[in-house]
mmCIF file with all atom_site columns, C-alpha atoms in Angstrom:
data_model
loop_
_atom_site.group_PDB
_atom_site.id
_atom_site.type_symbol
_atom_site.label_atom_id
_atom_site.label_alt_id
_atom_site.label_comp_id
_atom_site.label_asym_id
_atom_site.label_entity_id
_atom_site.label_seq_id
_atom_site.pdbx_PDB_ins_code
_atom_site.Cartn_x
_atom_site.Cartn_y
_atom_site.Cartn_z
_atom_site.occupancy
_atom_site.B_iso_or_equiv
_atom_site.pdbx_formal_charge
_atom_site.auth_seq_id
_atom_site.auth_comp_id
_atom_site.auth_asym_id
_atom_site.auth_atom_id
_atom_site.pdbx_PDB_model_num
ATOM 1   C CA . MET I 1 1   ? -2.109  15.674  -26.411 1.00 49.00 ? 214 MET I CA 1
ATOM 2   C CA . SER I 1 2   ? -2.361  12.062  -25.191 1.00 60.00 ? 215 SER I CA 1
ATOM 3   C CA . SER I 1 3   ? -4.732  11.178  -22.355 1.00 74.00 ? 216 SER I CA 1
ATOM 4   C CA . PHE I 1 4   ? -4.000  9.257   -19.189 1.00 75.00 ? 217 PHE I CA 1
ATOM 5   C CA . ALA I 1 5   ? -5.920  6.305   -20.625 1.00 76.00 ? 218 ALA I CA 1
ATOM 6   C CA . ASP I 1 6   ? -3.299  6.069   -23.393 1.00 77.00 ? 219 ASP I CA 1
ATOM 7   C CA . LEU I 1 7   ? -0.357  6.214   -20.988 1.00 80.00 ? 220 LEU I CA 1
ATOM 8   C CA . THR I 1 8   ? 1.892   3.136   -21.105 1.00 86.00 ? 221 THR I CA 1
ATOM 9   C CA . PHE I 1 9   ? 4.877   2.148   -18.991 1.00 88.00 ? 222 PHE I CA 1
ATOM 10  C CA . PRO I 1 10  ? 7.026   -0.878  -18.082 1.00 90.00 ? 223 PRO I CA 1
ATOM 11  C CA . THR I 1 11  ? 5.730   -2.967  -15.186 1.00 93.00 ? 224 THR I CA 1
ATOM 12  C CA . PRO I 1 12  ? 7.594   -5.186  -12.698 1.00 93.00 ? 225 PRO I CA 1
ATOM 13  C CA . LYS I 1 13  ? 6.903   -8.816  -11.880 1.00 93.00 ? 226 LYS I CA 1
ATOM 14  C CA . SER I 1 14  ? 7.971   -8.231  -8.302  1.00 95.00 ? 227 SER I CA 1
ATOM 15  C CA . ILE I 1 15  ? 9.404   -5.553  -6.029  1.00 95.00 ? 228 ILE I CA 1
ATOM 16  C CA . THR I 1 16  ? 11.209  -5.416  -2.707  1.00 95.00 ? 229 THR I CA 1
ATOM 17  C CA . GLY I 1 17  ? 11.358  -2.772  -0.025  1.00 95.00 ? 230 GLY I CA 1
ATOM 18  C CA . GLY I 1 18  ? 11.581  -2.107  3.671   1.00 95.00 ? 231 GLY I CA 1
ATOM 19  C CA . CYS I 1 19  ? 11.911  0.311   6.541   1.00 95.00 ? 232 CYS I CA 1
ATOM 20  C CA . LEU I 1 20  ? 14.663  2.865   7.126   1.00 94.00 ? 233 LEU I CA 1
ATOM 21  C CA . CYS I 1 21  ? 16.734  0.760   9.540   1.00 92.00 ? 234 CYS I CA 1
ATOM 22  C CA . GLY I 1 22  ? 16.385  -2.459  7.549   1.00 92.00 ? 235 GLY I CA 1
ATOM 23  C CA . GLY I 1 23  ? 14.713  -4.354  10.371  1.00 92.00 ? 236 GLY I CA 1
ATOM 24  C CA . ILE I 1 24  ? 11.703  -5.038  8.155   1.00 93.00 ? 237 ILE I CA 1
ATOM 25  C CA . ARG I 1 25  ? 12.124  -6.233  4.595   1.00 94.00 ? 238 ARG I CA 1
ATOM 26  C CA . TYR I 1 26  ? 9.366   -7.384  2.253   1.00 94.00 ? 239 TYR I CA 1
ATOM 27  C CA . GLN I 1 27  ? 8.701   -8.664  -1.256  1.00 94.00 ? 240 GLN I CA 1
ATOM 28  C CA . VAL I 1 28  ? 5.640   -8.235  -3.440  1.00 96.00 ? 241 VAL I CA 1
ATOM 29  C CA . ASP I 1 29  ? 4.949   -10.634 -6.322  1.00 96.00 ? 242 ASP I CA 1
ATOM 30  C CA . PHE I 1 30  ? 2.347   -9.144  -8.646  1.00 96.00 ? 243 PHE I CA 1
ATOM 31  C CA . PRO I 1 31  ? -0.272  -11.417 -10.228 1.00 95.00 ? 244 PRO I CA 1
ATOM 32  C CA . PRO I 1 32  ? -0.343  -11.394 -14.056 1.00 94.00 ? 245 PRO I CA 1
ATOM 33  C CA . ASP I 1 33  ? -3.615  -9.450  -14.090 1.00 95.00 ? 246 ASP I CA 1
ATOM 34  C CA . HIS I 1 34  ? -2.519  -6.754  -11.634 1.00 96.00 ? 247 HIS I CA 1
ATOM 35  C CA . ASP I 1 35  ? -3.907  -3.345  -12.669 1.00 95.00 ? 248 ASP I CA 1
ATOM 36  C CA . PHE I 1 36  ? -1.070  -0.891  -12.049 1.00 95.00 ? 249 PHE I CA 1
ATOM 37  C CA . LYS I 1 37  ? -3.190  2.145   -12.881 1.00 92.00 ? 250 LYS I CA 1
ATOM 38  C CA . LYS I 1 38  ? -6.164  1.418   -10.634 1.00 92.00 ? 251 LYS I CA 1
ATOM 39  C CA . SER I 1 39  ? -3.864  0.319   -7.804  1.00 94.00 ? 252 SER I CA 1
ATOM 40  C CA . SER I 1 40  ? -2.043  3.650   -7.528  1.00 93.00 ? 253 SER I CA 1
ATOM 41  C CA . GLY I 1 41  ? -3.805  5.900   -5.026  1.00 91.00 ? 254 GLY I CA 1
ATOM 42  C CA . SER I 1 42  ? -3.414  8.527   -2.332  1.00 92.00 ? 255 SER I CA 1
ATOM 43  C CA . CYS I 1 43  ? -4.965  9.887   0.836   1.00 92.00 ? 256 CYS I CA 1
ATOM 44  C CA . GLN I 1 44  ? -5.051  13.408  2.269   1.00 91.00 ? 257 GLN I CA 1
ATOM 45  C CA . CYS I 1 45  ? -6.775  12.633  5.569   1.00 91.00 ? 258 CYS I CA 1
ATOM 46  C CA . THR I 1 46  ? -5.321  14.175  8.716   1.00 91.00 ? 259 THR I CA 1
ATOM 47  C CA . GLN I 1 47  ? -4.288  10.793  10.090  1.00 92.00 ? 260 GLN I CA 1
ATOM 48  C CA . CYS I 1 48  ? -2.224  9.944   7.021   1.00 93.00 ? 261 CYS I CA 1
ATOM 49  C CA . ARG I 1 49  ? -0.631  13.385  7.048   1.00 93.00 ? 262 ARG I CA 1
ATOM 50  C CA . ARG I 1 50  ? 0.384   13.011  10.668  1.00 93.00 ? 263 ARG I CA 1
ATOM 51  C CA . GLN I 1 51  ? 1.558   9.443   10.156  1.00 93.00 ? 264 GLN I CA 1
ATOM 52  C CA . THR I 1 52  ? 3.768   10.275  7.167   1.00 94.00 ? 265 THR I CA 1
ATOM 53  C CA . GLY I 1 53  ? 4.728   13.838  8.041   1.00 93.00 ? 266 GLY I CA 1
ATOM 54  C CA . ALA I 1 54  ? 3.835   14.717  4.431   1.00 92.00 ? 267 ALA I CA 1
ATOM 55  C CA . LEU I 1 55  ? 0.889   16.459  2.776   1.00 91.00 ? 268 LEU I CA 1
ATOM 56  C CA . PHE I 1 56  ? -0.416  13.175  1.353   1.00 91.00 ? 269 PHE I CA 1
ATOM 57  C CA . PHE I 1 57  ? 0.068   9.433   1.592   1.00 94.00 ? 270 PHE I CA 1
ATOM 58  C CA . SER I 1 58  ? 0.995   7.894   -1.762  1.00 94.00 ? 271 SER I CA 1
ATOM 59  C CA . SER I 1 59  ? 0.171   4.193   -1.896  1.00 95.00 ? 272 SER I CA 1
ATOM 60  C CA . HIS I 1 60  ? -0.058  1.163   -4.148  1.00 97.00 ? 273 HIS I CA 1
ATOM 61  C CA . LYS I 1 61  ? -2.801  -1.381  -3.460  1.00 96.00 ? 274 LYS I CA 1
ATOM 62  C CA . ILE I 1 62  ? -1.526  -4.949  -3.143  1.00 96.00 ? 275 ILE I CA 1
ATOM 63  C CA . ALA I 1 63  ? -4.202  -7.627  -3.486  1.00 93.00 ? 276 ALA I CA 1
ATOM 64  C CA . PRO I 1 64  ? -4.589  -10.318 -2.447  1.00 93.00 ? 277 PRO I CA 1
ATOM 65  C CA . ALA I 1 65  ? -2.046  -9.508  0.270   1.00 92.00 ? 278 ALA I CA 1
ATOM 66  C CA . SER I 1 66  ? -2.068  -13.042 1.646   1.00 90.00 ? 279 SER I CA 1
ATOM 67  C CA . LYS I 1 67  ? -0.652  -14.333 -1.651  1.00 91.00 ? 280 LYS I CA 1
ATOM 68  C CA . CYS I 1 68  ? 1.322   -11.372 -3.029  1.00 94.00 ? 281 CYS I CA 1
ATOM 69  C CA . PHE I 1 69  ? 3.013   -9.897  0.047   1.00 93.00 ? 282 PHE I CA 1
ATOM 70  C CA . ARG I 1 70  ? 5.605   -11.603 2.228   1.00 91.00 ? 283 ARG I CA 1
ATOM 71  C CA . TYR I 1 71  ? 8.302   -10.637 4.680   1.00 91.00 ? 284 TYR I CA 1
ATOM 72  C CA . LEU I 1 72  ? 11.972  -11.294 3.985   1.00 89.00 ? 285 LEU I CA 1
ATOM 73  C CA . SER I 1 73  ? 13.131  -10.203 7.434   1.00 69.00 ? 286 SER I CA 1
ATOM 74  C CA . PRO I 1 74  ? 14.065  -12.584 10.218  1.00 67.00 ? 287 PRO I CA 1
ATOM 75  C CA . THR I 1 75  ? 10.999  -13.303 12.317  1.00 59.00 ? 288 THR I CA 1
ATOM 76  C CA . SER I 1 76  ? 10.577  -13.822 16.020  1.00 54.00 ? 289 SER I CA 1
ATOM 77  C CA . SER I 1 77  ? 8.484   -16.623 17.508  1.00 49.00 ? 290 SER I CA 1
ATOM 78  C CA . SER I 1 78  ? 7.660   -14.342 20.428  1.00 51.00 ? 291 SER I CA 1
ATOM 79  C CA . ASN I 1 79  ? 5.952   -11.845 18.163  1.00 51.00 ? 292 ASN I CA 1
ATOM 80  C CA . PRO I 1 80  ? 2.188   -11.910 17.666  1.00 51.00 ? 293 PRO I CA 1
ATOM 81  C CA . PRO I 1 81  ? 0.865   -13.610 14.506  1.00 52.00 ? 294 PRO I CA 1
ATOM 82  C CA . PRO I 1 82  ? -0.541  -11.459 11.682  1.00 53.00 ? 295 PRO I CA 1
ATOM 83  C CA . PRO I 1 83  ? -4.247  -10.928 11.099  1.00 51.00 ? 296 PRO I CA 1
ATOM 84  C CA . PRO I 1 84  ? -6.127  -13.718 9.283   1.00 49.00 ? 297 PRO I CA 1
ATOM 85  C CA . GLY I 1 85  ? -4.938  -14.146 5.703   1.00 46.00 ? 298 GLY I CA 1
ATOM 86  C CA . PHE I 1 86  ? -2.437  -11.294 5.823   1.00 49.00 ? 299 PHE I CA 1
ATOM 87  C CA . GLY I 1 87  ? 1.293   -11.412 5.142   1.00 46.00 ? 300 GLY I CA 1
ATOM 88  C CA . SER I 1 88  ? 1.472   -15.167 5.655   1.00 40.00 ? 301 SER I CA 1
ATOM 89  C CA . PRO I 1 89  ? 4.468   -17.143 4.302   1.00 39.00 ? 302 PRO I CA 1
ATOM 90  C CA . THR I 1 90  ? 1.999   -20.038 4.004   1.00 36.00 ? 303 THR I CA 1
ATOM 91  C CA . PRO I 1 91  ? -1.794  -20.029 3.533   1.00 34.00 ? 304 PRO I CA 1
ATOM 92  C CA . PRO I 1 92  ? -3.576  -19.235 6.829   1.00 35.00 ? 305 PRO I CA 1
ATOM 93  C CA . THR I 1 93  ? -4.998  -22.145 8.779   1.00 33.00 ? 306 THR I CA 1
ATOM 94  C CA . SER I 1 94  ? -8.557  -22.322 10.054  1.00 31.00 ? 307 SER I CA 1
ATOM 95  C CA . ASN I 1 95  ? -7.197  -21.347 13.457  1.00 32.00 ? 308 ASN I CA 1
ATOM 96  C CA . TRP I 1 96  ? -4.619  -18.739 12.462  1.00 27.00 ? 309 TRP I CA 1
ATOM 97  C CA . LYS I 1 97  ? -3.429  -18.176 16.031  1.00 32.00 ? 310 LYS I CA 1
ATOM 98  C CA . GLU I 1 98  ? -2.010  -21.697 16.013  1.00 33.00 ? 311 GLU I CA 1
ATOM 99  C CA . ASN I 1 99  ? -0.109  -21.229 12.756  1.00 31.00 ? 312 ASN I CA 1
ATOM 100 C CA . THR I 1 100 ? 3.451   -20.815 14.053  1.00 32.00 ? 313 THR I CA 1
ATOM 101 C CA . ASN I 1 101 ? 4.729   -20.017 10.551  1.00 37.00 ? 314 ASN I CA 1
ATOM 102 C CA . THR I 1 102 ? 2.906   -16.683 10.484  1.00 46.00 ? 315 THR I CA 1
ATOM 103 C CA . THR I 1 103 ? 5.089   -14.627 12.813  1.00 66.00 ? 316 THR I CA 1
ATOM 104 C CA . MET I 1 104 ? 6.219   -11.110 11.969  1.00 78.00 ? 317 MET I CA 1
ATOM 105 C CA . PRO I 1 105 ? 9.636   -9.359  11.984  1.00 87.00 ? 318 PRO I CA 1
ATOM 106 C CA . PRO I 1 106 ? 10.731  -8.441  15.543  1.00 89.00 ? 319 PRO I CA 1
ATOM 107 C CA . THR I 1 107 ? 10.334  -4.680  15.061  1.00 91.00 ? 320 THR I CA 1
ATOM 108 C CA . TRP I 1 108 ? 6.914   -4.946  13.352  1.00 91.00 ? 321 TRP I CA 1
ATOM 109 C CA . LYS I 1 109 ? 3.899   -3.415  15.021  1.00 91.00 ? 322 LYS I CA 1
ATOM 110 C CA . GLU I 1 110 ? 0.504   -2.107  13.953  1.00 91.00 ? 323 GLU I CA 1
ATOM 111 C CA . TYR I 1 111 ? -1.002  1.143   15.166  1.00 91.00 ? 324 TYR I CA 1
ATOM 112 C CA . ILE I 1 112 ? -4.797  1.299   15.224  1.00 90.00 ? 325 ILE I CA 1
ATOM 113 C CA . ALA I 1 113 ? -5.807  4.911   14.621  1.00 88.00 ? 326 ALA I CA 1
ATOM 114 C CA . SER I 1 114 ? -9.440  4.115   13.816  1.00 86.00 ? 327 SER I CA 1
ATOM 115 C CA . PRO I 1 115 ? -11.780 1.110   14.154  1.00 86.00 ? 328 PRO I CA 1
ATOM 116 C CA . ILE I 1 116 ? -11.559 0.098   10.503  1.00 85.00 ? 329 ILE I CA 1
ATOM 117 C CA . GLY I 1 117 ? -7.852  0.213   9.686   1.00 90.00 ? 330 GLY I CA 1
ATOM 118 C CA . ALA I 1 118 ? -4.381  -0.705  10.931  1.00 91.00 ? 331 ALA I CA 1
ATOM 119 C CA . ARG I 1 119 ? -1.063  0.941   10.083  1.00 94.00 ? 332 ARG I CA 1
ATOM 120 C CA . GLY I 1 120 ? 2.108   -1.135  9.898   1.00 94.00 ? 333 GLY I CA 1
ATOM 121 C CA . ILE I 1 121 ? 5.210   0.472   11.375  1.00 94.00 ? 334 ILE I CA 1
ATOM 122 C CA . CYS I 1 122 ? 8.763   -0.386  12.404  1.00 94.00 ? 335 CYS I CA 1
ATOM 123 C CA . THR I 1 123 ? 9.214   0.264   16.117  1.00 93.00 ? 336 THR I CA 1
ATOM 124 C CA . ALA I 1 124 ? 12.977  0.750   15.726  1.00 94.00 ? 337 ALA I CA 1
ATOM 125 C CA . CYS I 1 125 ? 13.062  3.532   13.119  1.00 95.00 ? 338 CYS I CA 1
ATOM 126 C CA . GLY I 1 126 ? 9.408   4.643   12.949  1.00 94.00 ? 339 GLY I CA 1
ATOM 127 C CA . SER I 1 127 ? 8.912   3.904   9.250   1.00 96.00 ? 340 SER I CA 1
ATOM 128 C CA . PHE I 1 128 ? 5.286   3.711   8.068   1.00 96.00 ? 341 PHE I CA 1
ATOM 129 C CA . LEU I 1 129 ? 4.930   0.708   5.742   1.00 96.00 ? 342 LEU I CA 1
ATOM 130 C CA . TYR I 1 130 ? 1.257   0.205   4.934   1.00 96.00 ? 343 TYR I CA 1
ATOM 131 C CA . TRP I 1 131 ? -2.394  0.738   5.738   1.00 94.00 ? 344 TRP I CA 1
ATOM 132 C CA . ARG I 1 132 ? -4.770  -2.246  5.756   1.00 92.00 ? 345 ARG I CA 1
ATOM 133 C CA . PRO I 1 133 ? -8.476  -2.729  6.503   1.00 91.00 ? 346 PRO I CA 1
ATOM 134 C CA . ILE I 1 134 ? -9.448  -4.624  9.637   1.00 85.00 ? 347 ILE I CA 1
ATOM 135 C CA . PRO I 1 135 ? -11.668 -7.532  8.523   1.00 76.00 ? 348 PRO I CA 1
ATOM 136 C CA . SER I 1 136 ? -15.322 -7.275  9.631   1.00 64.00 ? 349 SER I CA 1
ATOM 137 C CA . ARG I 1 137 ? -14.748 -3.692  10.786  1.00 53.00 ? 350 ARG I CA 1
ATOM 138 C CA . SER I 1 138 ? -14.231 -1.942  7.438   1.00 48.00 ? 351 SER I CA 1
ATOM 139 C CA . THR I 1 139 ? -17.755 -0.538  7.188   1.00 46.00 ? 352 THR I CA 1
ATOM 140 C CA . LYS I 1 140 ? -18.707 2.869   5.907   1.00 43.00 ? 353 LYS I CA 1
ATOM 141 C CA . SER I 1 141 ? -17.739 5.710   8.224   1.00 44.00 ? 354 SER I CA 1
ATOM 142 C CA . THR I 1 142 ? -17.896 9.450   7.891   1.00 38.00 ? 355 THR I CA 1
ATOM 143 C CA . GLU I 1 143 ? -15.266 10.151  10.529  1.00 41.00 ? 356 GLU I CA 1
ATOM 144 C CA . GLU I 1 144 ? -12.356 12.008  8.983   1.00 41.00 ? 357 GLU I CA 1
ATOM 145 C CA . GLY I 1 145 ? -9.166  10.049  8.774   1.00 44.00 ? 358 GLY I CA 1
ATOM 146 C CA . ASP I 1 146 ? -10.758 6.618   9.198   1.00 43.00 ? 359 ASP I CA 1
ATOM 147 C CA . GLY I 1 147 ? -8.374  5.220   6.663   1.00 42.00 ? 360 GLY I CA 1
ATOM 148 C CA . GLN I 1 148 ? -7.061  4.790   3.186   1.00 43.00 ? 361 GLN I CA 1
ATOM 149 C CA . GLY I 1 149 ? -7.795  2.310   0.468   1.00 40.00 ? 362 GLY I CA 1
ATOM 150 C CA . GLU I 1 150 ? -9.703  1.824   -2.741  1.00 37.00 ? 363 GLU I CA 1
ATOM 151 C CA . GLY I 1 151 ? -13.116 0.238   -2.257  1.00 38.00 ? 364 GLY I CA 1
ATOM 152 C CA . LYS I 1 152 ? -12.973 0.410   1.544   1.00 40.00 ? 365 LYS I CA 1
ATOM 153 C CA . GLY I 1 153 ? -16.200 0.940   3.412   1.00 36.00 ? 366 GLY I CA 1
ATOM 154 C CA . GLU I 1 154 ? -18.533 -0.506  0.802   1.00 36.00 ? 367 GLU I CA 1
ATOM 155 C CA . GLY I 1 155 ? -19.573 -3.629  2.707   1.00 37.00 ? 368 GLY I CA 1
ATOM 156 C CA . GLU I 1 156 ? -16.938 -6.027  1.430   1.00 44.00 ? 369 GLU I CA 1
ATOM 157 C CA . GLY I 1 157 ? -16.435 -9.500  2.843   1.00 48.00 ? 370 GLY I CA 1
ATOM 158 C CA . GLU I 1 158 ? -13.226 -10.816 4.366   1.00 50.00 ? 371 GLU I CA 1
ATOM 159 C CA . GLU I 1 159 ? -11.892 -11.833 0.942   1.00 58.00 ? 372 GLU I CA 1
ATOM 160 C CA . ASP I 1 160 ? -12.229 -8.253  -0.296  1.00 80.00 ? 373 ASP I CA 1
ATOM 161 C CA . ASP I 1 161 ? -10.437 -7.042  2.821   1.00 85.00 ? 374 ASP I CA 1
ATOM 162 C CA . ASP I 1 162 ? -7.350  -9.048  1.838   1.00 90.00 ? 375 ASP I CA 1
ATOM 163 C CA . TYR I 1 163 ? -5.252  -6.119  0.669   1.00 93.00 ? 376 TYR I CA 1
ATOM 164 C CA . ILE I 1 164 ? -2.806  -3.504  1.863   1.00 94.00 ? 377 ILE I CA 1
ATOM 165 C CA . CYS I 1 165 ? -2.096  0.021   0.691   1.00 95.00 ? 378 CYS I CA 1
ATOM 166 C CA . LEU I 1 166 ? 1.684   -0.114  0.516   1.00 97.00 ? 379 LEU I CA 1
ATOM 167 C CA . ALA I 1 167 ? 3.594   3.103   1.219   1.00 97.00 ? 380 ALA I CA 1
ATOM 168 C CA . VAL I 1 168 ? 5.461   3.591   -2.061  1.00 96.00 ? 381 VAL I CA 1
ATOM 169 C CA . GLY I 1 169 ? 8.293   5.474   -0.364  1.00 96.00 ? 382 GLY I CA 1
ATOM 170 C CA . THR I 1 170 ? 9.376   2.205   1.264   1.00 96.00 ? 383 THR I CA 1
ATOM 171 C CA . ILE I 1 171 ? 9.907   0.472   -2.099  1.00 95.00 ? 384 ILE I CA 1
ATOM 172 C CA . ASP I 1 172 ? 13.587  -0.030  -2.943  1.00 94.00 ? 385 ASP I CA 1
ATOM 173 C CA . PRO I 1 173 ? 15.159  2.713   -5.130  1.00 92.00 ? 386 PRO I CA 1
ATOM 174 C CA . GLU I 1 174 ? 16.070  0.293   -7.916  1.00 90.00 ? 387 GLU I CA 1
ATOM 175 C CA . TYR I 1 175 ? 12.361  -0.216  -8.561  1.00 93.00 ? 388 TYR I CA 1
ATOM 176 C CA . LEU I 1 176 ? 11.354  3.426   -8.189  1.00 91.00 ? 389 LEU I CA 1
ATOM 177 C CA . PHE I 1 177 ? 14.028  5.024   -10.378 1.00 89.00 ? 390 PHE I CA 1
ATOM 178 C CA . GLY I 1 178 ? 16.434  2.280   -11.447 1.00 83.00 ? 391 GLY I CA 1
ATOM 179 C CA . GLU I 1 179 ? 19.253  2.758   -8.956  1.00 66.00 ? 392 GLU I CA 1
ATOM 180 C CA . GLU I 1 180 ? 22.275  0.662   -9.965  1.00 60.00 ? 393 GLU I CA 1
ATOM 181 C CA . GLY I 1 181 ? 20.402  -0.298  -13.131 1.00 53.00 ? 394 GLY I CA 1
ATOM 182 C CA . SER I 1 182 ? 19.342  -3.657  -11.707 1.00 59.00 ? 395 SER I CA 1
ATOM 183 C CA . ALA I 1 183 ? 15.558  -3.365  -12.040 1.00 58.00 ? 396 ALA I CA 1
ATOM 184 C CA . ARG I 1 184 ? 14.038  -5.505  -14.794 1.00 62.00 ? 397 ARG I CA 1
ATOM 185 C CA . ASP I 1 185 ? 10.599  -5.385  -16.387 1.00 58.00 ? 398 ASP I CA 1
ATOM 186 C CA . GLN I 1 186 ? 8.361   -8.326  -17.210 1.00 59.00 ? 399 GLN I CA 1
ATOM 187 C CA . THR I 1 187 ? 10.343  -9.013  -20.362 1.00 62.00 ? 400 THR I CA 1
ATOM 188 C CA . GLY I 1 188 ? 13.560  -9.270  -18.369 1.00 62.00 ? 401 GLY I CA 1
ATOM 189 C CA . LYS I 1 189 ? 15.052  -6.057  -19.781 1.00 61.00 ? 402 LYS I CA 1
ATOM 190 C CA . LYS I 1 190 ? 16.834  -3.526  -17.607 1.00 60.00 ? 403 LYS I CA 1
ATOM 191 C CA . ASN I 1 191 ? 15.174  -0.115  -17.340 1.00 65.00 ? 404 ASN I CA 1
ATOM 192 C CA . LYS I 1 192 ? 15.054  3.081   -15.318 1.00 80.00 ? 405 LYS I CA 1
ATOM 193 C CA . GLY I 1 193 ? 12.737  1.729   -12.687 1.00 87.00 ? 406 GLY I CA 1
ATOM 194 C CA . PHE I 1 194 ? 8.981   1.438   -12.424 1.00 93.00 ? 407 PHE I CA 1
ATOM 195 C CA . GLY I 1 195 ? 8.073   4.703   -10.743 1.00 92.00 ? 408 GLY I CA 1
ATOM 196 C CA . LEU I 1 196 ? 5.255   5.479   -13.175 1.00 90.00 ? 409 LEU I CA 1
ATOM 197 C CA . ALA I 1 197 ? 3.757   2.004   -12.805 1.00 93.00 ? 410 ALA I CA 1
ATOM 198 C CA . LEU I 1 198 ? 3.807   2.267   -9.015  1.00 94.00 ? 411 LEU I CA 1
ATOM 199 C CA . VAL I 1 199 ? 2.878   5.945   -8.606  1.00 91.00 ? 412 VAL I CA 1
ATOM 200 C CA . ASN I 1 200 ? 0.711   7.098   -11.510 1.00 90.00 ? 413 ASN I CA 1
ATOM 201 C CA . GLY I 1 201 ? -2.402  8.218   -9.611  1.00 88.00 ? 414 GLY I CA 1
ATOM 202 C CA . GLY I 1 202 ? -4.895  6.194   -11.631 1.00 87.00 ? 415 GLY I CA 1
ATOM 203 C CA . GLY I 1 203 ? -6.635  4.650   -8.615  1.00 87.00 ? 416 GLY I CA 1
ATOM 204 C CA . GLY I 1 204 ? -8.589  5.953   -5.637  1.00 85.00 ? 417 GLY I CA 1
ATOM 205 C CA . HIS I 1 205 ? -7.843  9.317   -4.020  1.00 87.00 ? 418 HIS I CA 1
ATOM 206 C CA . SER I 1 206 ? -9.274  9.610   -0.518  1.00 88.00 ? 419 SER I CA 1
ATOM 207 C CA . TRP I 1 207 ? -10.173 12.734  1.467   1.00 83.00 ? 420 TRP I CA 1
ATOM 208 C CA . CYS I 1 208 ? -9.805  15.184  -1.405  1.00 85.00 ? 421 CYS I CA 1
ATOM 209 C CA . VAL I 1 209 ? -11.983 17.490  0.705   1.00 85.00 ? 422 VAL I CA 1
ATOM 210 C CA . ASN I 1 210 ? -8.762  18.176  2.630   1.00 87.00 ? 423 ASN I CA 1
ATOM 211 C CA . GLU I 1 211 ? -6.897  19.429  -0.439  1.00 83.00 ? 424 GLU I CA 1
ATOM 212 C CA . ILE I 1 212 ? -4.672  22.418  0.172   1.00 82.00 ? 425 ILE I CA 1
ATOM 213 C CA . TRP I 1 213 ? -5.639  25.124  -2.299  1.00 85.00 ? 426 TRP I CA 1
ATOM 214 C CA . GLY I 1 214 ? -2.820  25.998  -4.676  1.00 85.00 ? 427 GLY I CA 1
ATOM 215 C CA . VAL I 1 215 ? -0.659  23.170  -3.345  1.00 87.00 ? 428 VAL I CA 1
ATOM 216 C CA . THR I 1 216 ? -2.170  19.671  -3.527  1.00 84.00 ? 429 THR I CA 1
ATOM 217 C CA . ASP I 1 217 ? -5.176  20.430  -5.714  1.00 82.00 ? 430 ASP I CA 1
ATOM 218 C CA . ARG I 1 218 ? -3.115  20.565  -8.924  1.00 77.00 ? 431 ARG I CA 1
ATOM 219 C CA . ILE I 1 219 ? -0.912  17.506  -8.505  1.00 81.00 ? 432 ILE I CA 1
ATOM 220 C CA . GLU I 1 220 ? -1.446  14.901  -11.229 1.00 79.00 ? 433 GLU I CA 1
ATOM 221 C CA . ILE I 1 221 ? -0.815  11.823  -9.075  1.00 79.00 ? 434 ILE I CA 1
ATOM 222 C CA . LEU I 1 222 ? -3.469  13.071  -6.620  1.00 80.00 ? 435 LEU I CA 1
ATOM 223 C CA . GLY I 1 223 ? -6.087  13.233  -9.365  1.00 74.00 ? 436 GLY I CA 1
ATOM 224 C CA . GLY I 1 224 ? -6.005  17.018  -9.398  1.00 65.00 ? 437 GLY I CA 1
ATOM 225 C CA . VAL I 1 225 ? -5.857  17.342  -13.193 1.00 64.00 ? 438 VAL I CA 1
ATOM 226 C CA . ASP I 1 226 ? -6.798  15.463  -16.396 1.00 63.00 ? 439 ASP I CA 1
ATOM 227 C CA . GLY I 1 227 ? -9.475  13.367  -14.694 1.00 59.00 ? 440 GLY I CA 1
ATOM 228 C CA . ARG I 1 228 ? -6.932  10.940  -13.315 1.00 72.00 ? 441 ARG I CA 1
ATOM 229 C CA . GLY I 1 229 ? -8.208  8.385   -10.804 1.00 74.00 ? 442 GLY I CA 1
ATOM 230 C CA . ASP I 1 230 ? -11.299 8.274   -8.612  1.00 78.00 ? 443 ASP I CA 1
ATOM 231 C CA . ARG I 1 231 ? -11.540 11.358  -6.399  1.00 77.00 ? 444 ARG I CA 1
ATOM 232 C CA . ARG I 1 232 ? -13.415 11.065  -3.101  1.00 73.00 ? 445 ARG I CA 1
ATOM 233 C CA . ASP I 1 233 ? -14.271 13.751  -0.586  1.00 68.00 ? 446 ASP I CA 1
ATOM 234 C CA . GLY I 1 234 ? -14.075 11.188  2.214   1.00 63.00 ? 447 GLY I CA 1
ATOM 235 C CA . ASP I 1 235 ? -12.763 7.660   2.502   1.00 62.00 ? 448 ASP I CA 1
#
């Protein structure tokens, strides 16, 4: 029987996705050295369960977000700018509040459920798009539900905070399971999507202490079997 370490799969160069109503659209361009296994994680904290309405939040870590993640949606000049170094069409300026190019889609908003993390949502349809650390605030906390994200809370600097945990359910179907057969891998060949590359469970699994016995404790992509990923009782 092969181990998870031996598991191989096609990987994408880029993906697109968005919210339910289409008001927010995004694109992710993966760097050549992106680790698809270590970037696939989950969270079972109460906040993520309430936010998603599901038993766990399945995510893919995108780093650095300032270079890999961008919005495709129309933006509004009346909207607030993004946080420093995050989601910028152009590199952030020294005074990011004056960078008029870094506006967000009109229906974009962030909900702050805890001091160390922000959750991106669409105010029109309610879709949950990502979790991200708040720079300079992402310090170690023992409060349940403080957030989600590999490496969070270990005293990183602002550069290490430049990532998002993308909600994989918002990724377009053609990349998850090959809808319409238009997804292509890094060799340019068509395939059946990149679901295993994006949701394989090889990364960090937060708040495993909240596992539901007989339900979420035996799910492979949550690190419940075969030693997959890095299981954590807290964040």
